[in-house]
Amino acid sequence: MTAQVGAGKVAWRRYAMILAPSLVLAGGVVALTGQGALAASFAVSGNSFKLSADALDGTGFTSYTSVDSSADGSDHPVTPSGFEEAFLKNICQSVVSKTPFGDVTMRLTAGAKEPVKATNLVADFDQLSGDIVFTDYQSGIDASTMKGAAKGPQGGWGQQAAKIHIDNLKQRTWATTAGSFALQGLSIDVAFGKEECF
């Protein structure tokens, strides 16, 4: 005997049976993205942002070349660089936005006392400077064979290292994703004008 559902009512059991596989699939995608098994894909904003840090210590470093696309159709060549785990001392992140009232800068600082910690961190940057030391470094490997938070396409150029240390880090970035991001001593300020980190 089949249960009848009246007008305006919902067959919750049937609804749950249809919804459950979708939730499991969505949860799996989120989990894999957080673990670095899948790249997070989204249209970047038209603004890059700047990030500086006194020092970065990372493990499971991987990097390759790619292109980020904005919603307006413009493309930005980038180097997605991943870290299984990263610690950053005294970070500053700034982004300048054009508004009808002039430039507005949002500036974030953290990690002055306790380092910022991130897991499965991927930063898509197009400019980077600093003093860098690699440990167990490999360059020119197939980007699809790398293990870590950033994994590129088959046949693409890649580089990786067991560990990386950077002093006086300065980079211009278009997108950042992370499985987790713990910011100690966080402060966010918004002001008129250009008040960039560097």
CSV table of C-alpha atoms in Angstrom, one decimal:
chain,number,residue,atom,x,y,z
A,1,MET,CA,0.0,0.0,0.0
A,2,THR,CA,1.5,3.4,-1.0
A,3,ALA,CA,1.2,6.3,1.3
A,4,GLN,CA,-0.5,9.3,-0.3
A,5,VAL,CA,0.7,12.9,0.2
A,6,GLY,CA,-1.9,15.6,0.2
A,7,ALA,CA,-1.5,18.9,-1.7
A,8,GLY,CA,0.9,21.3,-0.1
A,9,LYS,CA,2.6,18.5,2.0
A,10,VAL,CA,6.1,17.1,1.7
A,11,ALA,CA,7.0,13.4,1.6
A,12,TRP,CA,9.9,13.9,4.0
A,13,ARG,CA,11.1,10.3,3.8
A,14,ARG,CA,11.3,10.4,0.0
A,15,TYR,CA,12.9,13.9,0.2
A,16,ALA,CA,15.6,12.6,2.6
A,17,MET,CA,16.4,9.7,0.3
A,18,ILE,CA,16.9,12.0,-2.7
A,19,LEU,CA,18.9,14.6,-0.7
A,20,ALA,CA,21.2,12.3,1.2
A,21,PRO,CA,23.4,11.3,-1.8
A,22,SER,CA,23.8,14.9,-2.8
A,23,LEU,CA,24.9,15.9,0.8
A,24,VAL,CA,27.4,13.0,0.9
A,25,LEU,CA,28.9,14.0,-2.4
A,26,ALA,CA,29.0,17.7,-1.4
A,27,GLY,CA,30.6,16.8,1.9
A,28,GLY,CA,33.2,14.6,0.1
A,29,VAL,CA,34.1,17.5,-2.2
A,30,VAL,CA,34.5,19.9,0.7
A,31,ALA,CA,36.7,17.4,2.6
A,32,LEU,CA,38.9,16.6,-0.4
A,33,THR,CA,39.3,20.4,-1.1
A,34,GLY,CA,40.4,20.9,2.5
A,35,GLN,CA,42.8,18.0,2.2
A,36,GLY,CA,44.3,19.4,-1.0
A,37,ALA,CA,43.2,16.5,-3.1
A,38,LEU,CA,41.0,18.8,-5.2
A,39,ALA,CA,41.8,22.4,-6.2
A,40,ALA,CA,39.3,25.0,-5.0
A,41,SER,CA,37.9,26.7,-8.2
A,42,PHE,CA,36.3,30.1,-8.1
A,43,ALA,CA,36.5,33.4,-10.0
A,44,VAL,CA,39.0,35.7,-8.4
A,45,SER,CA,38.1,39.4,-7.8
A,46,GLY,CA,39.5,42.1,-9.9
A,47,ASN,CA,41.9,43.1,-7.1
A,48,SER,CA,45.1,41.3,-6.1
A,49,PHE,CA,46.2,41.7,-2.5
A,50,LYS,CA,49.6,42.0,-0.8
A,51,LEU,CA,50.9,39.8,2.0
A,52,SER,CA,54.1,40.2,4.0
A,53,ALA,CA,55.6,38.2,6.9
A,54,ASP,CA,58.7,38.4,8.9
A,55,ALA,CA,59.2,34.6,8.4
A,56,LEU,CA,57.4,31.6,7.0
A,57,ASP,CA,58.2,28.0,7.9
A,58,GLY,CA,56.4,25.4,5.8
A,59,THR,CA,56.4,21.6,5.2
A,60,GLY,CA,55.3,19.7,2.1
A,61,PHE,CA,55.9,22.6,-0.3
A,62,THR,CA,54.7,22.2,-3.9
A,63,SER,CA,54.4,24.7,-6.7
A,64,TYR,CA,53.4,25.0,-10.4
A,65,THR,CA,52.3,27.5,-13.0
A,66,SER,CA,48.6,28.2,-13.8
A,67,VAL,CA,46.1,31.0,-14.6
A,68,ASP,CA,43.4,32.5,-12.4
A,69,SER,CA,40.3,34.0,-14.1
A,70,SER,CA,38.2,37.0,-12.9
A,71,ALA,CA,34.4,37.2,-13.3
A,72,ASP,CA,35.0,39.9,-15.9
A,73,GLY,CA,36.9,37.4,-18.1
A,74,SER,CA,40.4,38.7,-17.5
A,75,ASP,CA,43.1,36.2,-16.8
A,76,HIS,CA,46.1,36.4,-14.4
A,77,PRO,CA,49.1,34.1,-14.7
A,78,VAL,CA,50.0,32.7,-11.2
A,79,THR,CA,52.1,30.3,-9.4
A,80,PRO,CA,49.9,28.2,-7.0
A,81,SER,CA,52.1,27.3,-4.1
A,82,GLY,CA,51.0,24.8,-1.5
A,83,PHE,CA,52.1,23.9,2.0
A,84,GLU,CA,50.8,20.9,4.0
A,85,GLU,CA,51.6,23.0,7.1
A,86,ALA,CA,52.8,26.6,7.4
A,87,PHE,CA,53.7,28.9,10.2
A,88,LEU,CA,53.9,32.7,9.5
A,89,LYS,CA,55.3,35.3,11.9
A,90,ASN,CA,53.9,38.8,12.0
A,91,ILE,CA,51.8,38.8,8.9
A,92,CYS,CA,50.2,41.7,7.2
A,93,GLN,CA,47.6,41.4,4.4
A,94,SER,CA,46.2,44.4,2.5
A,95,VAL,CA,43.8,45.0,-0.4
A,96,VAL,CA,43.0,48.4,-2.0
A,97,SER,CA,39.5,48.8,-3.5
A,98,LYS,CA,38.3,51.6,-5.8
A,99,THR,CA,35.1,53.2,-4.5
A,100,PRO,CA,33.0,56.3,-5.5
A,101,PHE,CA,34.6,58.0,-2.5
A,102,GLY,CA,38.2,57.1,-3.4
A,103,ASP,CA,40.6,54.3,-2.5
A,104,VAL,CA,39.8,52.2,0.5
A,105,THR,CA,42.3,49.9,2.1
A,106,MET,CA,41.4,46.8,4.2
A,107,ARG,CA,44.5,45.8,6.2
A,108,LEU,CA,44.8,42.6,8.3
A,109,THR,CA,47.6,41.9,10.8
A,110,ALA,CA,48.2,38.9,13.0
A,111,GLY,CA,50.9,36.6,14.4
A,112,ALA,CA,53.0,39.3,16.2
A,113,LYS,CA,53.4,37.2,19.3
A,114,GLU,CA,52.3,33.7,18.3
A,115,PRO,CA,52.7,32.6,14.6
A,116,VAL,CA,49.8,32.2,12.4
A,117,LYS,CA,49.2,28.5,11.6
A,118,ALA,CA,47.7,27.1,8.3
A,119,THR,CA,47.1,23.6,7.0
A,120,ASN,CA,46.7,22.7,3.4
A,121,LEU,CA,47.5,26.3,2.4
A,122,VAL,CA,47.5,27.3,-1.3
A,123,ALA,CA,48.4,30.8,-2.4
A,124,ASP,CA,48.1,31.8,-6.0
A,125,PHE,CA,50.7,34.6,-6.4
A,126,ASP,CA,52.3,36.4,-9.3
A,127,GLN,CA,55.1,38.2,-7.4
A,128,LEU,CA,57.3,37.0,-4.5
A,129,SER,CA,60.5,38.2,-2.9
A,130,GLY,CA,62.4,37.1,0.2
A,131,ASP,CA,65.4,35.0,1.4
A,132,ILE,CA,64.5,31.4,0.8
A,133,VAL,CA,66.0,28.1,2.0
A,134,PHE,CA,64.7,24.8,0.6
A,135,THR,CA,65.3,21.3,2.1
A,136,ASP,CA,65.1,18.2,-0.2
A,137,TYR,CA,64.3,20.4,-3.2
A,138,GLN,CA,63.2,19.1,-6.7
A,139,SER,CA,62.5,21.2,-9.7
A,140,GLY,CA,61.2,20.4,-13.2
A,141,ILE,CA,59.1,17.4,-12.1
A,142,ASP,CA,55.7,16.6,-13.6
A,143,ALA,CA,53.2,18.8,-11.7
A,144,SER,CA,50.6,15.9,-11.6
A,145,THR,CA,53.0,13.7,-9.6
A,146,MET,CA,53.5,16.0,-6.7
A,147,LYS,CA,52.0,15.2,-3.3
A,148,GLY,CA,50.8,18.1,-1.3
A,149,ALA,CA,48.2,20.9,-1.1
A,150,ALA,CA,49.0,22.2,-4.7
A,151,LYS,CA,49.0,19.7,-7.5
A,152,GLY,CA,49.2,20.8,-11.2
A,153,PRO,CA,48.1,19.3,-14.5
A,154,GLN,CA,49.8,16.3,-16.2
A,155,GLY,CA,52.8,17.4,-18.2
A,156,GLY,CA,53.1,20.8,-16.4
A,157,TRP,CA,56.2,22.1,-14.7
A,158,GLY,CA,56.4,21.7,-11.0
A,159,GLN,CA,58.7,22.0,-8.0
A,160,GLN,CA,58.6,20.7,-4.5
A,161,ALA,CA,60.5,20.5,-1.2
A,162,ALA,CA,60.2,18.7,2.1
A,163,LYS,CA,60.7,22.0,3.9
A,164,ILE,CA,60.9,25.7,3.1
A,165,HIS,CA,62.0,28.7,5.1
A,166,ILE,CA,61.4,32.3,3.9
A,167,ASP,CA,62.6,35.5,5.7
A,168,ASN,CA,61.2,38.9,4.8
A,169,LEU,CA,58.4,37.4,2.7
A,170,LYS,CA,56.6,39.8,0.3
A,171,GLN,CA,54.1,38.6,-2.2
A,172,ARG,CA,51.3,39.8,-4.5
A,173,THR,CA,48.4,37.2,-4.4
A,174,TRP,CA,45.2,36.7,-6.3
A,175,ALA,CA,43.7,33.9,-4.2
A,176,THR,CA,44.3,31.9,-1.1
A,177,THR,CA,42.7,28.7,0.2
A,178,ALA,CA,43.4,26.7,3.3
A,179,GLY,CA,42.0,23.6,5.1
A,180,SER,CA,42.4,25.6,8.4
A,181,PHE,CA,43.7,29.0,9.2
A,182,ALA,CA,44.4,30.1,12.9
A,183,LEU,CA,45.2,33.8,13.3
A,184,GLN,CA,46.5,34.8,16.7
A,185,GLY,CA,46.2,38.4,17.7
A,186,LEU,CA,44.0,39.3,14.6
A,187,SER,CA,43.4,42.9,13.8
A,188,ILE,CA,41.5,44.3,10.8
A,189,ASP,CA,41.4,48.0,9.9
A,190,VAL,CA,39.6,49.7,7.0
A,191,ALA,CA,40.6,53.2,6.0
A,192,PHE,CA,40.5,55.7,3.1
A,193,GLY,CA,43.6,55.9,1.0
A,194,LYS,CA,46.4,53.4,0.2
A,195,GLU,CA,47.8,51.9,3.3
A,196,GLU,CA,49.4,48.7,1.9
A,197,CYS,CA,51.7,46.3,3.7
A,198,PHE,CA,54.6,47.2,1.4
